[in-house]
Coordinates of N, CA and C in Angstrom, one line a residue:
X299 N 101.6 112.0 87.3 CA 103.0 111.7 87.7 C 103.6 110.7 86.8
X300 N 102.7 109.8 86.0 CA 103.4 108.6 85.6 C 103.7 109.0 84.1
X301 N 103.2 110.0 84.0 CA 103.2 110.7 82.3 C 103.6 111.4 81.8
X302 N 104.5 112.5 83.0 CA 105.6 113.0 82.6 C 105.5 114.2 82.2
X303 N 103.9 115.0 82.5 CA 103.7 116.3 81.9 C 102.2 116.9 83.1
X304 N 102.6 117.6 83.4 CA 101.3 118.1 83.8 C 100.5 118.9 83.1
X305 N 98.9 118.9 83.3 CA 98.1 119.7 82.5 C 97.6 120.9 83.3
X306 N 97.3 122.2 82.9 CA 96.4 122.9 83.3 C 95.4 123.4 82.3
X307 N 94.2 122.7 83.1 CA 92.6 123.3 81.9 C 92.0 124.5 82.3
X308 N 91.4 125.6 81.6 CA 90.7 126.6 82.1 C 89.9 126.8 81.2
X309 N 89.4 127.7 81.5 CA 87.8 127.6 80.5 C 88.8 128.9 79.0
X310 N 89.9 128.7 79.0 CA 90.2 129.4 77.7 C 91.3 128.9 77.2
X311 N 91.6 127.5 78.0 CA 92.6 126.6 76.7 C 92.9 125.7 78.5
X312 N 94.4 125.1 77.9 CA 94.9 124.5 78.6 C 96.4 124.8 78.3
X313 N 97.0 124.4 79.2 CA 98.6 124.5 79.0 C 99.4 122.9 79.7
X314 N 100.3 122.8 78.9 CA 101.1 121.1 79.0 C 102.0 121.7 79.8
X315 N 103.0 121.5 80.5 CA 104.6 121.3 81.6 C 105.0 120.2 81.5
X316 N 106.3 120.4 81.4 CA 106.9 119.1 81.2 C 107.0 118.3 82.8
X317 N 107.0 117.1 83.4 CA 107.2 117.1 85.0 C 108.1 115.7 84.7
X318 N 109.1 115.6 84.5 CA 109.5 114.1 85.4 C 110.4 114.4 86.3
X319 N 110.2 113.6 87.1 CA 111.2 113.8 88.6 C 111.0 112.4 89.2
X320 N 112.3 112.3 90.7 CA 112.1 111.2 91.3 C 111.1 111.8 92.8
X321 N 110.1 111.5 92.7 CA 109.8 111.9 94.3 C 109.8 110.9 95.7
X322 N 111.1 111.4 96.8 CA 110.9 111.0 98.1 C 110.3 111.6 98.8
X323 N 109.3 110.6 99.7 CA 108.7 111.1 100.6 C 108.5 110.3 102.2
X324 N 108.9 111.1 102.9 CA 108.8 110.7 104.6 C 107.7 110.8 105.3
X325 N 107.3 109.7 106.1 CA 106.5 110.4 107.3 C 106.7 109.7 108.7
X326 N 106.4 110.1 109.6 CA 106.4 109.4 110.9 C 105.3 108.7 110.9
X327 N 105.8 106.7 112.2 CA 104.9 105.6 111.6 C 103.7 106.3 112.5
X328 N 103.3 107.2 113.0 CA 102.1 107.7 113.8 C 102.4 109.0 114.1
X329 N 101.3 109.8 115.1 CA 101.5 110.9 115.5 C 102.5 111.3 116.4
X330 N 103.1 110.6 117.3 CA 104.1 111.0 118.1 C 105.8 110.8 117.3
X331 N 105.2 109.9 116.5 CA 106.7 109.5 115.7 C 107.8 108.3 116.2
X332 N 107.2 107.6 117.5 CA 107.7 106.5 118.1 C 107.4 105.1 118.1
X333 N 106.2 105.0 117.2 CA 105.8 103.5 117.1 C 106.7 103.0 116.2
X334 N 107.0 101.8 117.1 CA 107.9 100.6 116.5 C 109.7 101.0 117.2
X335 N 109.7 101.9 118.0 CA 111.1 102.2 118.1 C 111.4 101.3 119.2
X336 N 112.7 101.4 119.6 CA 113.3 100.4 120.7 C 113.6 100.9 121.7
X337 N 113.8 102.5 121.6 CA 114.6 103.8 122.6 C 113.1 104.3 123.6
X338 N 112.2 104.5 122.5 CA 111.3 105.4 123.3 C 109.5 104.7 123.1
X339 N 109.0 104.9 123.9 CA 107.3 104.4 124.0 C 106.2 105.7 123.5
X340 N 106.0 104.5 122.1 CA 104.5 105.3 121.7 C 103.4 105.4 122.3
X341 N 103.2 106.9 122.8 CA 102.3 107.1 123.5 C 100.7 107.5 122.2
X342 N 100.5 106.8 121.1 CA 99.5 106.9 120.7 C 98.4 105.8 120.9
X343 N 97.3 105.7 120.7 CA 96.4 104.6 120.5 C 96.2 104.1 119.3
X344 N 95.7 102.8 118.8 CA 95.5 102.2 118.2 C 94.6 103.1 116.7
X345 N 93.8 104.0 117.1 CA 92.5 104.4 116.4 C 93.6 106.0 115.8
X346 N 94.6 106.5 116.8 CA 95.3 107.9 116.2 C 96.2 107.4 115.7
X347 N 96.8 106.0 115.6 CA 97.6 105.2 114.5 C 96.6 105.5 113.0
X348 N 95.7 105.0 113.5 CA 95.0 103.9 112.0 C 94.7 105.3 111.5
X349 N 94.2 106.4 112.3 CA 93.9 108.2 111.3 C 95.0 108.6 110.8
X350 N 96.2 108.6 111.6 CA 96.9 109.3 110.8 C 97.8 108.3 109.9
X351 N 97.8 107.5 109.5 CA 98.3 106.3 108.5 C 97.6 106.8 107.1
X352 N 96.4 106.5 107.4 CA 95.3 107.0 106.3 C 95.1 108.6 106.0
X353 N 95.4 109.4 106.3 CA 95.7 110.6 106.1 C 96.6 110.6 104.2
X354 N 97.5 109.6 104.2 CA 97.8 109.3 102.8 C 96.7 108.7 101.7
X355 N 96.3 108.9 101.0 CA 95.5 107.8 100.5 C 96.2 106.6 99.8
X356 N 95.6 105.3 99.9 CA 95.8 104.3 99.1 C 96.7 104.6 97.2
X357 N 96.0 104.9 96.9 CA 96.2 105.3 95.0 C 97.4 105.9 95.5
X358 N 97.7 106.9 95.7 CA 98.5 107.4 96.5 C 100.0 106.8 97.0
X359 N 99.7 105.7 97.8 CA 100.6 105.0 98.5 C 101.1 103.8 97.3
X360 N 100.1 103.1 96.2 CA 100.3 102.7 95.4 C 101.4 102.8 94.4
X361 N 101.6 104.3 94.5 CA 102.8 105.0 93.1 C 103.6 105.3 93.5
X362 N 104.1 104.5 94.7 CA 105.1 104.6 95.3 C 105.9 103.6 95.3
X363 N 107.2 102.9 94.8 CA 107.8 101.7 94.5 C 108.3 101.3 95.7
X364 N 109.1 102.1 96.5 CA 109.9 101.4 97.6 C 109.7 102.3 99.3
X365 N 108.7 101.0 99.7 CA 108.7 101.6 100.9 C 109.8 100.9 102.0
X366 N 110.3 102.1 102.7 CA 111.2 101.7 103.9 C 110.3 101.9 105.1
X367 N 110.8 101.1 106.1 CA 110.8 101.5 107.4 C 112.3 101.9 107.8
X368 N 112.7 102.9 108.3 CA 113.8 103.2 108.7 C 113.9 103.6 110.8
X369 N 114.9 103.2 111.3 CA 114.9 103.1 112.4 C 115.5 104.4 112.7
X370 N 115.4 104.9 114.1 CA 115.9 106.1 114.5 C 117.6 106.1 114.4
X371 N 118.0 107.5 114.2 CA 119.4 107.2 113.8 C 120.2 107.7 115.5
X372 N 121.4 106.7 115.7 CA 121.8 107.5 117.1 C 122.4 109.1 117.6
X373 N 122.5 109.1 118.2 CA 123.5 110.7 119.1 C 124.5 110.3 118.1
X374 N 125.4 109.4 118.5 CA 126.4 108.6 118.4 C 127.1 108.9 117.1
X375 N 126.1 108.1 115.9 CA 126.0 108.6 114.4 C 126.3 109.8 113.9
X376 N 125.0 110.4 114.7 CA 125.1 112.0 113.9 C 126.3 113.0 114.4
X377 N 126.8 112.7 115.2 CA 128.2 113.5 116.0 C 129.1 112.9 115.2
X378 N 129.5 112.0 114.6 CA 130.8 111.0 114.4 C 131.2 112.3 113.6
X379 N 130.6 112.6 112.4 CA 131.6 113.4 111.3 C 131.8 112.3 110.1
X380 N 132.1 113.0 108.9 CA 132.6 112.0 107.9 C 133.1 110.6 107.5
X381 N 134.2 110.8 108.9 CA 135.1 109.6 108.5 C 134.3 108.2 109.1
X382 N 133.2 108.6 109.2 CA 132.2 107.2 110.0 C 131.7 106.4 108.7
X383 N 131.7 107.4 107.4 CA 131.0 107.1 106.2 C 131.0 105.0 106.3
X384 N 130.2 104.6 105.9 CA 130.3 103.0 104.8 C 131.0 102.9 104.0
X385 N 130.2 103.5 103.6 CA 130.6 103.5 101.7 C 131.3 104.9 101.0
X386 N 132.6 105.2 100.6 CA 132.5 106.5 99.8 C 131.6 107.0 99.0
X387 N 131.8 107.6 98.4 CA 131.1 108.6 97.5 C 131.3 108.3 96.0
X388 N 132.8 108.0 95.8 CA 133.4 107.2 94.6 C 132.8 105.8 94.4
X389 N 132.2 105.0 95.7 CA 131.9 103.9 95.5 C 130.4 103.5 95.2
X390 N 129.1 104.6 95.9 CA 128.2 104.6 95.2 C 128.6 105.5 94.1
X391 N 129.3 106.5 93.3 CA 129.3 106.6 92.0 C 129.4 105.6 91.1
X392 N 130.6 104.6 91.3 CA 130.3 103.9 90.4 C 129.5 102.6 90.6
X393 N 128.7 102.6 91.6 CA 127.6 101.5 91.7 C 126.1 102.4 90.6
X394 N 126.1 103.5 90.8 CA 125.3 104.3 89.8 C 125.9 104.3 88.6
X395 N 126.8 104.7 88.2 CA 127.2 104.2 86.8 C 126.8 103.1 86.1
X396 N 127.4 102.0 87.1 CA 126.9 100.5 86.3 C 125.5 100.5 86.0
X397 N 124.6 101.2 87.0 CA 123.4 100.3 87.0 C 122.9 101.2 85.5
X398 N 123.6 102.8 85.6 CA 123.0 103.4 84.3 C 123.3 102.9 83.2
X399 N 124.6 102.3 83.2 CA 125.4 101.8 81.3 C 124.6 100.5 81.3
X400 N 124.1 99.2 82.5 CA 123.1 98.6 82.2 C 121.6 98.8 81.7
X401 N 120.9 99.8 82.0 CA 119.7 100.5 81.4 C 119.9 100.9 79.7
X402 N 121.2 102.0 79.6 CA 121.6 101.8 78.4 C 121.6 100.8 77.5
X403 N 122.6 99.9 78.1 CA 122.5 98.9 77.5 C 120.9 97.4 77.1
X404 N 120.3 97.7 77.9 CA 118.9 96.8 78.0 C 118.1 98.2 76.8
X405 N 117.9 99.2 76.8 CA 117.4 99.6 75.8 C 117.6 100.6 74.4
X406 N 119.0 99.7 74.1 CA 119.8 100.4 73.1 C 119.0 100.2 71.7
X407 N 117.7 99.4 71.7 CA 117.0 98.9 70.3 C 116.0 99.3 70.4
X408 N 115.5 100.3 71.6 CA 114.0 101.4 72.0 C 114.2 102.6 71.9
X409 N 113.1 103.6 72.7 CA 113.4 105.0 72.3 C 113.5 105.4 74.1
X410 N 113.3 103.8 74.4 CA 113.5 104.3 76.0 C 115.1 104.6 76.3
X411 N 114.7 106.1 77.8 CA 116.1 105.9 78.0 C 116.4 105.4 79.9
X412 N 115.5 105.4 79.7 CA 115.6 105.0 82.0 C 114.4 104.1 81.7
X413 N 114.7 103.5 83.7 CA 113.9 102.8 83.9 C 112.0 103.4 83.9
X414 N 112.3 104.6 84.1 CA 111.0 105.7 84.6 C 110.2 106.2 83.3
X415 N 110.6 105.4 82.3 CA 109.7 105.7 81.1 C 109.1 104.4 80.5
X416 N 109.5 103.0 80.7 CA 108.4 101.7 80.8 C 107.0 102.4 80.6
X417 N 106.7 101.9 80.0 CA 104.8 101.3 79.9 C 104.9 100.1 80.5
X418 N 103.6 99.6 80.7 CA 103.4 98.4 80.9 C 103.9 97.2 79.9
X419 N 103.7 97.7 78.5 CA 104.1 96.6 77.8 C 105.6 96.5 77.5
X420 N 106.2 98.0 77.7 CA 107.9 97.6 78.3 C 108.1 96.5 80.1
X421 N 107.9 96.5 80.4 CA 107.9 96.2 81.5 C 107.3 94.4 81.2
X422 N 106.5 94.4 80.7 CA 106.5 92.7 80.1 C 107.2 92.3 79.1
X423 N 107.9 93.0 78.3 CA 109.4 93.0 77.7 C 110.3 92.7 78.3
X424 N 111.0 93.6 79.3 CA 112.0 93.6 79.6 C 112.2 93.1 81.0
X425 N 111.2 92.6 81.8 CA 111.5 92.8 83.5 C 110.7 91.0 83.3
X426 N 110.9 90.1 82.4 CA 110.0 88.7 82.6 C 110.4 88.4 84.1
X427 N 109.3 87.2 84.6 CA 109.7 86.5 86.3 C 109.5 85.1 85.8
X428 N 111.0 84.7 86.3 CA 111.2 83.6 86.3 C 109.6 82.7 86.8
X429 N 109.3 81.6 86.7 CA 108.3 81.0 87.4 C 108.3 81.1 89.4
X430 N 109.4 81.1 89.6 CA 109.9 81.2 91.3 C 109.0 82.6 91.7
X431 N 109.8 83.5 90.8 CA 109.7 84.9 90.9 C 107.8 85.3 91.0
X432 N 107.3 84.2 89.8 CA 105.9 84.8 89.8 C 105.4 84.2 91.1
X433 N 105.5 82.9 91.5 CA 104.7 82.2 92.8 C 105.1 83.4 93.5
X434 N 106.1 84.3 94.0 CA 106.3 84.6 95.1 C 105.3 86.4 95.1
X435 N 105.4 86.8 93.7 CA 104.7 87.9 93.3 C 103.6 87.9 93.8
X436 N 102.4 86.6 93.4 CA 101.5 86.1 93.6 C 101.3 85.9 95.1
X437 N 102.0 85.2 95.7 CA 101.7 85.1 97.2 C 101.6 86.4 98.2
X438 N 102.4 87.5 97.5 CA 102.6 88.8 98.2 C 101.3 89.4 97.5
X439 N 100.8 89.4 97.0 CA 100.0 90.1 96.5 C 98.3 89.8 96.8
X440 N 98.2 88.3 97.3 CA 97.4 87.9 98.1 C 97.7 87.7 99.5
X441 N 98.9 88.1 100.0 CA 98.6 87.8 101.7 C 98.8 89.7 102.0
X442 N 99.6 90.4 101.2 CA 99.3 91.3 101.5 C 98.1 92.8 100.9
X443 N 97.7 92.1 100.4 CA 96.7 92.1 99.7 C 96.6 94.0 99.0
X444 N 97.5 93.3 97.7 CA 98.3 94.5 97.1 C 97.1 95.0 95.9
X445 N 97.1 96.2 95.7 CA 96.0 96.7 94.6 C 96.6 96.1 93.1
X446 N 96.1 96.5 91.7 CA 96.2 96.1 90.7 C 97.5 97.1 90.2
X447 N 97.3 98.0 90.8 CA 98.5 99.2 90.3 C 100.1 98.6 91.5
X448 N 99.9 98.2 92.4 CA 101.1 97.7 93.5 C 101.7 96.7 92.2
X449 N 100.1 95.6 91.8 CA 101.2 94.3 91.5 C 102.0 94.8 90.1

């Protein structure tokens, strides 16, 4: 995933693919899909939590940058229609714009062109932590006790 090509080996060569992509991925916080909600009671137990959690593996959950919990959405919401929007469409466009002409701009003197092509020694380049920043990296990383690929 992180390299941007897939391989296939066979016992009469191999062949490269090119792969970069952004991957989302969803699941429900247990088997019935209700733990944690405010509307409805999870009828799972503790033990059909903790199986079906782990059903993902670790490494896995690791290469994952941003995890949400997201809350059930209402009747209410999904009936409204359009005009309920937040934010336009024009308005996250050009909240995406900026953030791309700032990427541009951060690596106008490399061969990088997004944030999704860093190495690690880009990423100690260009992303330093203030000293604040590291204590708090550090604290998350021992209370929640994050792997070597998380931190």
């Amino acid at each position: 995933m992180k390299d941007g090509f897939v391989v296939i080996s066979r016992a009469n060569g191999k062949l490269i693919f090119p792969s970069k992509f952004i991957l989302f991925t969803a699941r429900n916080p247990c088997p019935c899909g209700y733990l944690g909600d405010t509307t409805h009671e999870c009828r799972c137990n503790a033990a059909q939590i903790l199986r079906y959690q782990k059903r993902v593996s670790g490494p896995m959950l690791d290469r994952i940058d941003i995890h949400l919990d997201v809350t059930a959405v209402k009747v209410e919401k999904l009936t409204a229609g359009d005009n309920n929007r937040n934010e336009s469409l024009q308005v996250i466009g050009k909240r995406t714009e900026l953030a791309r002409s700032i990427q541009i701009k951060r690596y106008k003197q490399s061969e990088i062109k997004s944030n999704t092509e860093m190495t690690n020694r880009d990423i100690k380049t260009f992303c330093q932590l203030s000293d604040d920043c590291l204590t708090l990296l550090k604290s998350a990383v021992l209370r929640m006790r994050l792997s070597a690929r998380s931190y």
